[in-house]
Amino acid sequence: MKNNIRVERAILKITQQELADRIGVSRQTINAIEGEKYVPSTLLALKMAKVFNKPVEAFFWLEETD
Amino acid sequence: MKTNYLFPNRLRPTGWILLTIGIVLGFIYLFYGYEIPGLEINALSLFPNEGRSIIQIEKTNITDELATIVYIIGALLVGFSKEKIEDEYIAKIRLESLLWATYATLGGQLVGTILLYEFTYLYFIFIIPPLFLLIFIICYYTRIHLLKSKSDEK
């Protein structure tokens, strides 16, 4: 699964730490999600959607191998 | 995220102290036969080897019991207390570490069963449960440490 959370963060001008604080996770977790080492739960994805004010599909999408 | 069945983060330092005491005490008991003087008590002993009763009062030094209890409580607090910020990724790392610790411990037991006999095997069997917790702790803390140091680089 791919994502462009880094871009969405840049649009809002918030750091990994600020995004982490807003959705209640550690900064390392945001880093792992952005690095595509970890696929978050639906709960976290929806919380991110709230922060970015966009639907989940706008920043997460499936790859052909998924 | 609600993660249940974990100890609060503030108990972790206590856990490290207990774990260290348990390891040191257990080590000097096992390898040097050291017993803390004055710890002889009349202990309740169930299903003793000798005698026909199922319950017996036995005078014993409780250094080894003390070391075991302190070690287990310490290891549980260190291994299963929450991170300062506990989230689902941390929970995943914890579960994966448990899986690897299970494979490593049982793998070790397989090898031990084939290669060790008599009292050596008995001693080996004694240390397997505490070893499992220790392998889990090493595995978990290594992964958390790597995670923190890797994400600091970026």
Short mmCIF file of C-alpha atoms in Angstrom, two decimals:
data_model
loop_
_atom_site.label_atom_id
_atom_site.label_comp_id
_atom_site.label_asym_id
_atom_site.label_seq_id
_atom_site.Cartn_x
_atom_site.Cartn_y
_atom_site.Cartn_z
CA MET A 1 0.00 0.00 0.00
CA LYS A 2 1.27 3.43 -0.96
CA ASN A 3 0.67 6.78 0.70
CA ASN A 4 1.60 10.40 0.37
CA ILE A 5 1.19 11.50 3.96
CA ARG A 6 4.46 13.42 3.74
CA VAL A 7 2.93 15.61 1.02
CA GLU A 8 -0.28 16.11 3.00
CA ARG A 9 1.81 17.12 5.99
CA ALA A 10 3.73 19.59 3.90
CA ILE A 11 0.47 21.16 2.68
CA LEU A 12 -0.63 21.70 6.28
CA LYS A 13 2.94 22.67 7.27
CA ILE A 14 2.97 20.29 10.24
CA THR A 15 5.83 18.10 11.44
CA GLN A 16 5.70 14.34 12.08
CA GLN A 17 5.56 15.13 15.78
CA GLU A 18 2.58 17.47 15.39
CA LEU A 19 0.65 14.95 13.31
CA ALA A 20 1.52 12.24 15.85
CA ASP A 21 0.24 14.40 18.72
CA ARG A 22 -3.01 15.14 16.90
CA ILE A 23 -3.89 11.49 16.30
CA GLY A 24 -2.41 10.16 19.55
CA VAL A 25 0.50 8.02 18.35
CA SER A 26 4.29 8.26 18.67
CA ARG A 27 6.40 10.13 16.11
CA GLN A 28 8.17 6.86 15.25
CA THR A 29 4.85 5.40 14.14
CA ILE A 30 4.21 8.30 11.73
CA ASN A 31 7.74 7.82 10.45
CA ALA A 32 7.13 4.08 9.89
CA ILE A 33 3.83 4.79 8.08
CA GLU A 34 5.44 7.42 5.82
CA GLY A 35 8.31 5.02 5.12
CA GLU A 36 5.69 2.40 4.18
CA LYS A 37 7.03 -0.01 6.76
CA TYR A 38 3.72 -0.09 8.60
CA VAL A 39 0.12 -0.04 7.38
CA PRO A 40 -2.03 1.71 10.00
CA SER A 41 -5.42 0.52 11.20
CA THR A 42 -8.65 1.94 9.77
CA LEU A 43 -9.00 3.92 12.99
CA LEU A 44 -5.68 5.74 12.48
CA ALA A 45 -6.35 6.24 8.78
CA LEU A 46 -9.71 7.88 9.56
CA LYS A 47 -8.11 10.08 12.23
CA MET A 48 -5.57 11.23 9.61
CA ALA A 49 -8.40 11.90 7.18
CA LYS A 50 -9.92 14.19 9.78
CA VAL A 51 -6.64 16.08 10.25
CA PHE A 52 -6.08 16.46 6.47
CA ASN A 53 -9.79 17.10 5.88
CA LYS A 54 -9.79 14.67 2.94
CA PRO A 55 -11.12 11.16 2.34
CA VAL A 56 -8.74 8.30 3.16
CA GLU A 57 -8.35 7.39 -0.55
CA ALA A 58 -6.77 10.78 -1.19
CA PHE A 59 -3.60 9.79 0.64
CA PHE A 60 -3.69 5.96 0.81
CA TRP A 61 -3.98 3.74 -2.23
CA LEU A 62 -3.55 0.08 -3.13
CA GLU A 63 -0.66 -1.25 -5.18
CA GLU A 64 -1.12 -3.97 -7.78
CA THR A 65 0.56 -6.50 -5.50
CA ASP A 66 -1.92 -5.85 -2.64
CA MET B 1 -5.90 2.96 20.82
CA LYS B 2 -6.93 1.00 23.87
CA THR B 3 -4.31 -1.58 24.72
CA ASN B 4 -5.34 -3.57 27.73
CA TYR B 5 -3.54 -5.95 30.04
CA LEU B 6 -0.36 -3.86 30.22
CA PHE B 7 1.25 -2.30 33.29
CA PRO B 8 1.50 1.49 33.61
CA ASN B 9 4.69 3.09 32.26
CA ARG B 10 5.71 4.42 35.69
CA LEU B 11 6.31 0.85 36.97
CA ARG B 12 9.06 0.24 34.42
CA PRO B 13 12.00 1.62 36.50
CA THR B 14 10.93 -0.59 39.43
CA GLY B 15 10.87 -3.50 36.98
CA TRP B 16 14.47 -2.85 35.87
CA ILE B 17 15.66 -2.76 39.49
CA LEU B 18 13.85 -6.03 40.37
CA LEU B 19 15.05 -7.71 37.15
CA THR B 20 18.68 -6.77 37.86
CA ILE B 21 18.47 -8.00 41.48
CA GLY B 22 16.80 -11.24 40.29
CA ILE B 23 19.47 -11.91 37.63
CA VAL B 24 22.42 -11.18 39.96
CA LEU B 25 20.95 -13.20 42.85
CA GLY B 26 19.94 -16.09 40.59
CA PHE B 27 23.36 -16.13 38.93
CA ILE B 28 25.38 -16.27 42.16
CA TYR B 29 22.97 -18.86 43.57
CA LEU B 30 23.18 -21.13 40.53
CA PHE B 31 26.91 -20.87 39.86
CA TYR B 32 28.40 -20.21 43.31
CA GLY B 33 25.77 -21.79 45.54
CA TYR B 34 25.44 -18.56 47.50
CA GLU B 35 22.55 -18.35 49.99
CA ILE B 36 21.60 -15.23 51.91
CA PRO B 37 22.22 -16.06 55.58
CA GLY B 38 19.23 -15.92 57.92
CA LEU B 39 16.65 -16.72 55.24
CA GLU B 40 15.96 -20.21 56.56
CA ILE B 41 12.24 -20.67 57.11
CA ASN B 42 9.83 -23.51 57.65
CA ALA B 43 8.25 -23.64 54.22
CA LEU B 44 5.13 -25.45 53.16
CA SER B 45 6.13 -28.12 50.67
CA LEU B 46 3.52 -29.78 48.47
CA PHE B 47 4.05 -33.24 46.91
CA PRO B 48 7.52 -33.79 48.42
CA ASN B 49 9.84 -36.43 46.96
CA GLU B 50 10.27 -38.28 50.21
CA GLY B 51 7.54 -39.25 52.62
CA ARG B 52 4.02 -40.35 51.99
CA SER B 53 2.10 -37.21 52.79
CA ILE B 54 1.20 -34.71 50.10
CA ILE B 55 1.95 -31.78 52.41
CA GLN B 56 5.13 -31.39 54.42
CA ILE B 57 6.84 -28.64 56.39
CA GLU B 58 10.44 -28.30 55.30
CA LYS B 59 13.21 -26.10 56.67
CA THR B 60 14.81 -24.40 53.71
CA ASN B 61 16.77 -21.34 52.68
CA ILE B 62 14.58 -19.25 50.38
CA THR B 63 17.32 -17.41 48.43
CA ASP B 64 16.46 -19.23 45.21
CA GLU B 65 12.71 -18.72 45.68
CA LEU B 66 13.30 -15.04 46.36
CA ALA B 67 15.52 -14.68 43.26
CA THR B 68 12.90 -16.41 41.07
CA ILE B 69 9.99 -14.30 42.34
CA VAL B 70 11.92 -11.01 42.07
CA TYR B 71 13.13 -11.96 38.58
CA ILE B 72 9.67 -12.90 37.29
CA ILE B 73 7.96 -9.77 38.67
CA GLY B 74 10.80 -7.58 37.35
CA ALA B 75 10.73 -9.19 33.91
CA LEU B 76 6.95 -8.88 33.65
CA LEU B 77 7.08 -5.17 34.56
CA VAL B 78 9.93 -4.46 32.13
CA GLY B 79 8.46 -6.47 29.27
CA PHE B 80 4.79 -5.62 29.66
CA SER B 81 4.61 -2.03 30.82
CA LYS B 82 3.27 0.57 28.41
CA GLU B 83 5.51 2.89 26.42
CA LYS B 84 5.17 6.61 27.23
CA ILE B 85 3.13 6.89 24.06
CA GLU B 86 1.57 3.49 23.51
CA ASP B 87 0.08 2.90 20.06
CA GLU B 88 -0.83 0.13 17.62
CA TYR B 89 2.61 -0.03 15.98
CA ILE B 90 4.27 -0.54 19.39
CA ALA B 91 1.68 -3.26 20.12
CA LYS B 92 2.59 -4.96 16.83
CA ILE B 93 6.31 -4.86 17.66
CA ARG B 94 5.57 -6.31 21.12
CA LEU B 95 3.58 -9.21 19.65
CA GLU B 96 6.21 -9.92 16.99
CA SER B 97 8.91 -9.97 19.68
CA LEU B 98 6.82 -12.48 21.65
CA LEU B 99 6.59 -14.67 18.54
CA TRP B 100 10.36 -14.59 17.98
CA ALA B 101 11.03 -15.27 21.66
CA THR B 102 8.72 -18.29 21.46
CA TYR B 103 10.51 -19.65 18.38
CA ALA B 104 13.94 -19.04 19.93
CA THR B 105 13.09 -20.62 23.28
CA LEU B 106 11.33 -23.68 21.91
CA GLY B 107 14.00 -24.05 19.22
CA GLY B 108 16.59 -24.03 22.01
CA GLN B 109 14.56 -26.62 23.90
CA LEU B 110 14.45 -28.87 20.82
CA VAL B 111 18.24 -28.74 20.53
CA GLY B 112 18.63 -29.21 24.31
CA THR B 113 16.36 -32.25 24.30
CA ILE B 114 18.54 -33.92 21.72
CA LEU B 115 21.92 -32.96 23.17
CA LEU B 116 21.51 -32.72 26.96
CA TYR B 117 20.85 -35.55 29.38
CA GLU B 118 20.45 -36.23 33.10
CA PHE B 119 20.99 -33.29 35.48
CA THR B 120 22.30 -31.00 32.76
CA TYR B 121 18.94 -31.34 31.02
CA LEU B 122 17.10 -30.75 34.31
CA TYR B 123 19.04 -27.51 34.93
CA PHE B 124 18.40 -26.51 31.33
CA ILE B 125 14.65 -27.08 31.76
CA PHE B 126 14.73 -24.90 34.91
CA ILE B 127 16.08 -21.89 33.08
CA ILE B 128 13.82 -22.09 30.01
CA PRO B 129 10.84 -20.07 31.34
CA PRO B 130 12.99 -17.18 32.67
CA LEU B 131 15.08 -17.35 29.51
CA PHE B 132 11.93 -16.91 27.41
CA LEU B 133 11.11 -13.63 29.17
CA LEU B 134 14.70 -12.44 28.82
CA ILE B 135 14.84 -13.18 25.08
CA PHE B 136 11.52 -11.37 24.63
CA ILE B 137 12.80 -8.31 26.52
CA ILE B 138 16.05 -8.20 24.52
CA CYS B 139 14.16 -8.61 21.23
CA TYR B 140 11.51 -5.97 22.07
CA TYR B 141 13.92 -3.34 23.39
CA THR B 142 16.30 -3.82 20.46
CA ARG B 143 13.46 -3.22 17.99
CA ILE B 144 12.16 -0.19 19.89
CA HIS B 145 15.70 1.21 20.06
CA LEU B 146 16.28 0.65 16.32
CA LEU B 147 12.92 2.26 15.55
CA LYS B 148 13.79 5.37 17.57
CA SER B 149 17.33 5.73 16.22
CA LYS B 150 16.26 5.11 12.60
CA SER B 151 13.45 7.63 12.67
CA ASP B 152 15.75 10.22 14.26
CA GLU B 153 18.02 10.17 11.20
CA LYS B 154 15.34 11.50 8.89
#
